[in-house]
């Protein structure tokens, strides 16, 4: 039943998403008692220019090297 | 006044979105008594690799044929 | 698979929510081709002081009579 | 940097939330490489009458015993 | 047209919300060129036990004095 | 601590986002008493075909000239 929505910077590979989704689901099953099939995880890939911290865009604060 | 946010798998055509938005709006007008102009519908197209069910990514669970 | 999140003013009865949820689900099944069981609707009841239109709180713009 | 938003049925105790938040944070640190301090988890407690599955409210589908 | 959703700790007074909503709306009008009437601000009051930072609930990290 | 999520039509430049993020952050610092570093702003760029007003898609209601 739970919905777990994750906003994170763009750039994770599909394999990383597999692992993250599985670990988040495990967390909900083990700690919240959720039925496994009922856990939905949705990723929202956010561009660095679409996230600001203290008024500064991620693209400025964390520039690609 | 209501905001209706819809997360769904990417791939709907513009025409489908037209029909879905209209039907969701009708539902709010008829059943919630909303004023038509005040109903906002926002679609969030989600990639199959960004949605997990029971810890399994949509791209694995529902592969394209 | 779709998630339909509805922000609306607090005050709907349970019966109204039953009807709204059913109508929104019908819309997704008929127009988006969703499998009925896979449609989740989540209501978010918003207080009139927690929603502003053009910078004016709902509690000021739409006062209870 | 990641935001993890969790919609779940109301009724978890504070201790359960402590454990869930910690496990979700662990998951993001270990699998997404997030810095621990940068992981924010936000719970959204949802009433059973505010969540519908297949058009049926949680309060009808999963009545309290 | 923009929707500005604000998650913040519970406890703001109605007057504070009036001022916050107005200032956020001003920001969108002045910097994003939004039409004033089209700016919607929605507040989501979050309990301290419903927000975790680095895996620690707000109620533990920022206890009331 | 606050999270400010902004849904707006796609098409803002990076410079506009810089200014909007800064102005929204200022608003939270000045009116909500937030600590500057703790204000996160996340933009969600929405395509005109993904937003409906009164049941009509933005792409139809506000066509590009």
CSV table of C-alpha atoms in Angstrom, one decimal:
chain,number,residue,atom,x,y,z
A,1,UNK,CA,0.0,0.0,0.0
A,2,UNK,CA,2.8,2.4,0.6
A,3,UNK,CA,4.0,4.7,-2.1
A,4,UNK,CA,7.6,5.6,-1.9
A,5,UNK,CA,8.5,8.6,-4.1
A,6,UNK,CA,12.2,9.4,-4.5
A,7,UNK,CA,13.4,12.7,-5.9
A,8,UNK,CA,17.1,12.3,-6.7
A,9,UNK,CA,19.6,13.7,-9.1
A,10,UNK,CA,19.5,12.3,-12.6
A,11,UNK,CA,22.3,10.0,-13.5
A,12,UNK,CA,21.6,6.7,-11.8
A,13,UNK,CA,21.9,3.7,-14.0
A,14,UNK,CA,19.2,1.1,-14.4
A,15,UNK,CA,21.2,-1.3,-12.2
A,16,UNK,CA,21.4,1.3,-9.4
A,17,UNK,CA,17.7,1.9,-9.6
A,18,UNK,CA,17.1,-1.9,-9.4
A,19,UNK,CA,19.2,-2.0,-6.2
A,20,UNK,CA,17.7,1.2,-4.7
A,21,UNK,CA,14.1,0.0,-5.4
A,22,UNK,CA,14.8,-3.3,-3.8
A,23,UNK,CA,16.4,-1.9,-0.7
A,24,UNK,CA,13.6,0.6,-0.2
A,25,UNK,CA,11.1,-2.1,-0.6
A,26,UNK,CA,12.9,-4.3,1.8
A,27,UNK,CA,12.9,-1.5,4.3
A,28,UNK,CA,9.1,-1.1,4.0
A,29,UNK,CA,8.5,-4.8,4.3
A,30,UNK,CA,10.8,-5.3,7.3
A,31,UNK,CA,10.1,-2.1,9.3
A,32,UNK,CA,6.6,-1.1,8.3
A,33,UNK,CA,5.1,-4.6,7.9
A,34,UNK,CA,4.0,-3.8,4.3
A,35,UNK,CA,3.1,-6.7,2.0
A,36,UNK,CA,5.9,-6.8,-0.6
A,37,UNK,CA,3.7,-6.7,-3.6
A,38,UNK,CA,1.9,-3.6,-2.3
A,39,UNK,CA,5.1,-1.4,-2.1
A,40,UNK,CA,5.4,0.9,-5.1
A,41,UNK,CA,8.5,2.9,-5.6
A,42,UNK,CA,8.6,5.8,-8.1
A,43,UNK,CA,11.8,7.6,-9.0
A,44,UNK,CA,11.8,11.2,-10.1
A,45,UNK,CA,15.1,12.1,-11.8
A,46,UNK,CA,15.8,15.7,-11.2
A,47,UNK,CA,18.2,17.8,-13.3
A,48,UNK,CA,20.9,19.7,-11.4
A,49,UNK,CA,19.4,22.9,-12.6
A,50,UNK,CA,16.0,22.0,-11.1
A,51,UNK,CA,17.1,21.7,-7.5
A,52,UNK,CA,18.2,24.5,-5.3
A,53,UNK,CA,19.8,24.4,-1.9
A,54,UNK,CA,19.8,27.6,0.1
A,55,UNK,CA,18.7,29.4,-3.0
A,56,UNK,CA,21.6,28.1,-5.2
A,57,UNK,CA,20.9,25.7,-8.1
A,58,UNK,CA,22.5,22.3,-7.9
A,59,UNK,CA,24.2,23.1,-11.2
A,60,UNK,CA,26.1,25.9,-9.6
A,61,UNK,CA,26.6,24.3,-6.2
A,62,UNK,CA,27.7,20.9,-7.4
A,63,UNK,CA,29.2,21.5,-10.9
A,64,UNK,CA,30.2,18.5,-12.9
A,65,UNK,CA,34.0,18.0,-12.8
B,1,UNK,CA,-9.7,24.2,-6.9
B,2,UNK,CA,-8.8,20.5,-7.0
B,3,UNK,CA,-5.5,19.4,-8.4
B,4,UNK,CA,-5.5,16.0,-9.9
B,5,UNK,CA,-2.0,14.6,-10.4
B,6,UNK,CA,-1.6,11.5,-12.4
B,7,UNK,CA,1.5,9.3,-12.4
B,8,UNK,CA,1.3,6.9,-15.3
B,9,UNK,CA,3.6,5.0,-17.6
B,10,UNK,CA,5.0,7.1,-20.5
B,11,UNK,CA,3.6,6.4,-23.9
B,12,UNK,CA,0.1,7.9,-24.0
B,13,UNK,CA,-0.5,10.0,-27.0
B,14,UNK,CA,-1.7,13.5,-26.9
B,15,UNK,CA,-5.2,12.4,-27.9
B,16,UNK,CA,-5.3,9.9,-25.1
B,17,UNK,CA,-4.2,12.6,-22.7
B,18,UNK,CA,-7.0,14.9,-24.0
B,19,UNK,CA,-9.5,12.2,-23.3
B,20,UNK,CA,-8.1,11.2,-19.9
B,21,UNK,CA,-8.0,14.9,-18.7
B,22,UNK,CA,-11.5,15.4,-19.8
B,23,UNK,CA,-12.8,12.3,-18.1
B,24,UNK,CA,-11.0,13.1,-14.9
B,25,UNK,CA,-12.3,16.6,-15.0
B,26,UNK,CA,-15.9,15.4,-15.6
B,27,UNK,CA,-15.5,13.1,-12.6
B,28,UNK,CA,-14.5,16.0,-10.3
B,29,UNK,CA,-17.3,18.3,-11.6
B,30,UNK,CA,-20.0,15.6,-11.3
B,31,UNK,CA,-19.0,13.9,-8.1
B,32,UNK,CA,-17.1,16.5,-6.1
B,33,UNK,CA,-19.1,19.5,-7.3
B,34,UNK,CA,-16.0,21.3,-8.5
B,35,UNK,CA,-16.3,24.2,-10.8
B,36,UNK,CA,-15.0,23.0,-14.2
B,37,UNK,CA,-12.5,25.8,-14.7
B,38,UNK,CA,-11.0,25.2,-11.3
B,39,UNK,CA,-10.0,21.6,-12.0
B,40,UNK,CA,-6.3,21.2,-12.9
B,41,UNK,CA,-5.0,17.9,-14.1
B,42,UNK,CA,-1.2,17.3,-14.3
B,43,UNK,CA,0.3,14.3,-15.9
B,44,UNK,CA,3.6,12.9,-14.8
B,45,UNK,CA,4.9,10.5,-17.4
B,46,UNK,CA,7.0,7.8,-15.7
B,47,UNK,CA,9.6,5.7,-17.5
B,48,UNK,CA,9.3,1.9,-16.9
B,49,UNK,CA,12.7,1.9,-15.2
B,50,UNK,CA,11.4,4.5,-12.7
B,51,UNK,CA,8.6,2.6,-11.2
B,52,UNK,CA,9.0,-0.5,-9.1
B,53,UNK,CA,6.3,-2.9,-7.9
B,54,UNK,CA,7.2,-5.2,-5.1
B,55,UNK,CA,10.8,-4.2,-5.5
B,56,UNK,CA,10.9,-5.0,-9.2
B,57,UNK,CA,11.3,-2.3,-11.8
B,58,UNK,CA,8.6,-1.9,-14.4
B,59,UNK,CA,11.1,-2.4,-17.1
B,60,UNK,CA,11.8,-5.9,-15.8
B,61,UNK,CA,8.2,-6.8,-14.7
B,62,UNK,CA,6.5,-5.5,-17.8
B,63,UNK,CA,9.1,-5.7,-20.6
B,64,UNK,CA,8.2,-4.4,-24.0
B,65,UNK,CA,7.3,-7.1,-26.3
C,1,UNK,CA,-0.4,1.3,-12.2
C,2,UNK,CA,-1.5,4.8,-12.3
C,3,UNK,CA,-1.5,6.9,-9.1
C,4,UNK,CA,-4.1,9.6,-9.0
C,5,UNK,CA,-3.5,12.1,-6.3
C,6,UNK,CA,-6.3,14.6,-5.5
C,7,UNK,CA,-5.7,17.8,-3.5
C,8,UNK,CA,-9.1,19.2,-2.6
C,9,UNK,CA,-10.7,21.3,0.2
C,10,UNK,CA,-11.4,19.4,3.3
C,11,UNK,CA,-15.1,18.6,3.9
C,12,UNK,CA,-16.1,15.9,1.6
C,13,UNK,CA,-18.0,13.1,3.2
C,14,UNK,CA,-17.0,9.5,3.0
C,15,UNK,CA,-19.8,8.9,0.6
C,16,UNK,CA,-18.6,11.6,-1.7
C,17,UNK,CA,-15.1,10.2,-1.6
C,18,UNK,CA,-16.5,6.8,-2.5
C,19,UNK,CA,-18.2,8.3,-5.6
C,20,UNK,CA,-15.2,10.5,-6.6
C,21,UNK,CA,-12.8,7.6,-6.2
C,22,UNK,CA,-15.0,5.4,-8.3
C,23,UNK,CA,-15.5,8.0,-11.0
C,24,UNK,CA,-11.8,8.8,-11.3
C,25,UNK,CA,-11.0,5.1,-11.5
C,26,UNK,CA,-13.6,4.6,-14.2
C,27,UNK,CA,-12.0,7.4,-16.1
C,28,UNK,CA,-8.5,5.8,-15.9
C,29,UNK,CA,-9.9,2.4,-16.9
C,30,UNK,CA,-12.0,3.7,-19.8
C,31,UNK,CA,-9.7,6.3,-21.2
C,32,UNK,CA,-6.2,5.2,-20.2
C,33,UNK,CA,-6.7,1.5,-20.5
C,34,UNK,CA,-5.6,0.9,-16.9
C,35,UNK,CA,-6.4,-2.3,-15.3
C,36,UNK,CA,-9.0,-1.5,-12.6
C,37,UNK,CA,-7.1,-3.1,-9.7
C,38,UNK,CA,-4.0,-1.1,-10.5
C,39,UNK,CA,-5.6,2.3,-10.1
C,40,UNK,CA,-4.8,4.0,-6.8
C,41,UNK,CA,-6.5,7.1,-5.8
C,42,UNK,CA,-5.2,9.1,-2.8
C,43,UNK,CA,-7.0,12.1,-1.4
C,44,UNK,CA,-5.3,15.0,0.3
C,45,UNK,CA,-7.7,17.0,2.3
C,46,UNK,CA,-6.5,20.6,2.4
C,47,UNK,CA,-7.6,23.2,4.9
C,48,UNK,CA,-8.8,26.5,3.6
C,49,UNK,CA,-5.9,28.2,5.2
C,50,UNK,CA,-3.5,26.0,3.5
C,51,UNK,CA,-4.3,26.9,-0.1
C,52,UNK,CA,-3.7,30.3,-1.7
C,53,UNK,CA,-5.0,31.6,-5.0
C,54,UNK,CA,-3.3,34.6,-6.4
C,55,UNK,CA,-1.6,35.1,-3.1
C,56,UNK,CA,-4.8,35.0,-1.0
C,57,UNK,CA,-5.6,32.2,1.4
C,58,UNK,CA,-8.7,30.2,0.7
C,59,UNK,CA,-9.9,31.0,4.1
C,60,UNK,CA,-10.0,34.7,3.1
C,61,UNK,CA,-11.1,34.3,-0.5
C,62,UNK,CA,-13.8,31.7,0.2
C,63,UNK,CA,-15.0,32.4,3.8
C,64,UNK,CA,-17.5,30.0,5.3
C,65,UNK,CA,-20.9,31.6,5.3
D,1,UNK,CA,19.9,15.4,-1.6
D,2,UNK,CA,17.3,12.8,-2.1
D,3,UNK,CA,13.8,13.3,-0.8
D,4,UNK,CA,12.0,10.1,0.1
D,5,UNK,CA,8.3,10.7,0.5
D,6,UNK,CA,6.2,7.9,1.9
D,7,UNK,CA,2.5,7.7,1.7
D,8,UNK,CA,1.2,5.0,4.1
D,9,UNK,CA,-1.8,4.2,6.2
D,10,UNK,CA,-2.1,6.2,9.4
D,11,UNK,CA,-1.4,4.2,12.5
D,12,UNK,CA,2.4,3.7,12.7
D,13,UNK,CA,3.8,4.5,16.1
D,14,UNK,CA,6.7,7.0,16.5
D,15,UNK,CA,9.0,4.1,17.2
D,16,UNK,CA,8.0,2.4,13.9
D,17,UNK,CA,8.6,5.7,12.1
D,18,UNK,CA,12.0,5.9,13.7
D,19,UNK,CA,12.9,2.4,12.3
D,20,UNK,CA,11.3,3.0,8.9
D,21,UNK,CA,13.1,6.4,8.4
D,22,UNK,CA,16.4,4.8,9.4
D,23,UNK,CA,16.0,1.9,7.1
D,24,UNK,CA,15.0,4.0,4.2
D,25,UNK,CA,18.0,6.3,4.8
D,26,UNK,CA,20.3,3.3,5.1
D,27,UNK,CA,19.0,2.1,1.7
D,28,UNK,CA,19.7,5.5,0.1
D,29,UNK,CA,23.2,5.7,1.6
D,30,UNK,CA,24.2,2.2,0.7
D,31,UNK,CA,22.6,1.8,-2.7
D,32,UNK,CA,22.4,5.4,-4.1
D,33,UNK,CA,25.6,6.6,-2.6
D,34,UNK,CA,23.8,9.5,-0.9
D,35,UNK,CA,25.4,11.4,1.9
D,36,UNK,CA,23.5,10.4,5.1
D,37,UNK,CA,22.8,14.0,6.2
D,38,UNK,CA,21.4,14.8,2.8
D,39,UNK,CA,18.6,12.2,2.9
D,40,UNK,CA,15.2,13.6,3.9
D,41,UNK,CA,12.3,11.3,4.6
D,42,UNK,CA,8.8,12.7,4.8
D,43,UNK,CA,5.9,10.6,5.9
D,44,UNK,CA,2.3,11.3,4.8
D,45,UNK,CA,-0.1,9.5,7.0
D,46,UNK,CA,-3.2,8.6,4.9
D,47,UNK,CA,-6.6,7.8,6.4
D,48,UNK,CA,-8.2,4.6,5.2
D,49,UNK,CA,-11.0,6.7,3.7
D,50,UNK,CA,-8.5,8.7,1.6
D,51,UNK,CA,-7.0,5.8,-0.4
D,52,UNK,CA,-8.8,3.8,-3.0
D,53,UNK,CA,-7.7,0.6,-4.7
D,54,UNK,CA,-9.5,-0.3,-7.8
D,55,UNK,CA,-12.1,2.3,-7.0
D,56,UNK,CA,-12.8,1.0,-3.5
D,57,UNK,CA,-11.9,3.1,-0.5
D,58,UNK,CA,-9.4,1.5,2.0
D,59,UNK,CA,-12.0,1.9,4.7
D,60,UNK,CA,-14.3,-0.5,2.8
D,61,UNK,CA,-11.7,-2.8,1.4
D,62,UNK,CA,-9.7,-3.2,4.6
D,63,UNK,CA,-12.2,-2.6,7.4
D,64,UNK,CA,-10.8,-2.5,11.0
D,65,UNK,CA,-11.7,-5.7,12.7
E,1,UNK,CA,-0.3,28.2,-13.8
E,2,UNK,CA,2.4,27.3,-11.4
E,3,UNK,CA,1.7,25.2,-8.4
E,4,UNK,CA,3.9,25.9,-5.4
E,5,UNK,CA,3.7,23.1,-2.8
E,6,UNK,CA,5.4,23.8,0.5
E,7,UNK,CA,6.2,21.1,3.0
E,8,UNK,CA,7.0,22.7,6.3
E,9,UNK,CA,6.8,22.0,10.0
E,10,UNK,CA,3.4,22.4,11.6
E,11,UNK,CA,3.0,25.4,13.8
E,12,UNK,CA,2.8,28.4,11.5
E,13,UNK,CA,-0.1,30.7,12.3
E,14,UNK,CA,-2.7,31.8,9.8
E,15,UNK,CA,-1.1,35.2,9.6
E,16,UNK,CA,2.3,33.7,8.8
E,17,UNK,CA,0.7,31.6,6.1
E,18,UNK,CA,-0.8,34.7,4.7
E,19,UNK,CA,2.6,36.4,4.5
E,20,UNK,CA,4.4,33.3,3.2
E,21,UNK,CA,1.8,32.7,0.5
E,22,UNK,CA,1.9,36.3,-0.6
E,23,UNK,CA,5.7,36.4,-0.8
E,24,UNK,CA,5.9,33.1,-2.7
E,25,UNK,CA,3.3,34.4,-5.1
E,26,UNK,CA,5.2,37.7,-5.6
E,27,UNK,CA,8.3,35.7,-6.4
E,28,UNK,CA,6.5,33.7,-9.1
E,29,UNK,CA,4.9,36.9,-10.6
E,30,UNK,CA,8.1,38.9,-10.6
E,31,UNK,CA,10.7,36.2,-11.5
E,32,UNK,CA,8.7,33.7,-13.5
E,33,UNK,CA,6.4,36.1,-15.2
E,34,UNK,CA,3.3,34.2,-13.9
E,35,UNK,CA,-0.1,35.8,-14.0
E,36,UNK,CA,-0.9,36.5,-10.3
E,37,UNK,CA,-4.3,34.8,-10.3
E,38,UNK,CA,-2.7,31.7,-11.8
E,39,UNK,CA,-0.3,31.0,-8.9
E,40,UNK,CA,-1.6,28.4,-6.5
E,41,UNK,CA,0.3,27.8,-3.2
E,42,UNK,CA,-0.5,24.7,-1.2
E,43,UNK,CA,0.9,24.2,2.3
E,44,UNK,CA,1.5,20.8,3.8
E,45,UNK,CA,2.0,21.0,7.5
E,46,UNK,CA,4.3,18.2,8.6
E,47,UNK,CA,4.5,16.9,12.2
E,48,UNK,CA,8.0,16.7,13.6
E,49,UNK,CA,7.7,12.9,13.9
E,50,UNK,CA,7.0,12.8,10.1
E,51,UNK,CA,10.2,14.3,8.8
E,52,UNK,CA,13.6,12.7,9.1
E,53,UNK,CA,17.0,14.2,8.4
E,54,UNK,CA,19.9,11.8,8.0
E,55,UNK,CA,17.7,9.1,9.3
E,56,UNK,CA,16.7,10.9,12.5
E,57,UNK,CA,13.1,12.1,13.1
E,58,UNK,CA,12.6,15.8,13.6
E,59,UNK,CA,11.0,15.1,16.9
E,60,UNK,CA,14.4,13.7,18.1
E,61,UNK,CA,16.7,16.1,16.3
E,62,UNK,CA,14.8,19.3,17.1
E,63,UNK,CA,12.9,18.6,20.3
E,64,UNK,CA,10.6,21.2,21.6
E,65,UNK,CA,12.1,23.1,24.5
F,1,UNK,CA,13.7,22.4,6.3
F,2,UNK,CA,11.0,23.4,4.0
F,3,UNK,CA,10.7,21.8,0.6
F,4,UNK,CA,9.2,24.1,-2.1
F,5,UNK,CA,8.1,22.2,-5.1
F,6,UNK,CA,7.2,24.2,-8.2
F,7,UNK,CA,5.2,22.8,-11.1
F,8,UNK,CA,5.5,25.1,-14.0
F,9,UNK,CA,5.5,25.1,-17.8
F,10,UNK,CA,8.7,24.0,-19.4
F,11,UNK,CA,10.7,26.7,-21.0
F,12,UNK,CA,12.4,28.7,-18.3
F,13,UNK,CA,16.0,29.3,-18.8
F,14,UNK,CA,18.6,28.4,-16.3
F,15,UNK,CA,19.0,32.1,-15.4
F,16,UNK,CA,15.3,32.4,-14.8
F,17,UNK,CA,15.4,29.3,-12.5
F,18,UNK,CA,18.3,30.9,-10.6
F,19,UNK,CA,16.2,34.0,-10.0
F,20,UNK,CA,13.1,32.1,-9.1
F,21,UNK,CA,14.9,29.8,-6.7
F,22,UNK,CA,16.5,32.7,-5.0
F,23,UNK,CA,13.3,34.7,-4.7
F,24,UNK,CA,11.4,31.7,-3.3
F,25,UNK,CA,14.1,31.0,-0.8
F,26,UNK,CA,14.2,34.6,0.3
F,27,UNK,CA,10.4,34.4,0.8
F,28,UNK,CA,10.8,31.3,3.1
F,29,UNK,CA,13.7,32.9,5.0
F,30,UNK,CA,12.0,36.2,5.5
F,31,UNK,CA,8.4,35.2,6.1
F,32,UNK,CA,8.7,31.6,7.5
F,33,UNK,CA,11.8,32.1,9.5
F,34,UNK,CA,13.5,29.2,7.7
F,35,UNK,CA,17.3,28.8,7.9
F,36,UNK,CA,18.5,29.6,4.4
F,37,UNK,CA,20.6,26.5,3.9
F,38,UNK,CA,17.6,24.4,4.9
F,39,UNK,CA,15.3,25.6,2.1
F,40,UNK,CA,15.1,23.2,-0.9
F,41,UNK,CA,13.4,24.2,-4.1
F,42,UNK,CA,12.6,21.6,-6.7
F,43,UNK,CA,11.3,22.5,-10.1
F,44,UNK,CA,9.1,20.2,-12.1
F,45,UNK,CA,9.0,21.3,-15.8
F,46,UNK,CA,5.7,20.3,-17.2
F,47,UNK,CA,5.0,20.0,-20.9
F,48,UNK,CA,2.0,21.9,-22.2
F,49,UNK,CA,0.3,18.6,-23.1
F,50,UNK,CA,0.7,17.4,-19.5
F,51,UNK,CA,-1.4,20.1,-17.8
F,52,UNK,CA,-5.1,20.5,-18.3
F,53,UNK,CA,-7.3,23.5,-17.1
F,54,UNK,CA,-11.0,22.8,-17.0
F,55,UNK,CA,-10.4,19.6,-18.9
F,56,UNK,CA,-8.5,21.3,-21.8
F,57,UNK,CA,-4.8,20.6,-22.3
F,58,UNK,CA,-2.4,23.5,-22.1
F,59,UNK,CA,-1.3,22.7,-25.6
F,60,UNK,CA,-4.8,23.4,-26.9
F,61,UNK,CA,-5.6,26.3,-24.5
F,62,UNK,CA,-2.3,28.1,-24.8
F,63,UNK,CA,-0.9,27.2,-28.2
F,64,UNK,CA,2.5,28.4,-29.2
F,65,UNK,CA,2.2,31.3,-31.5
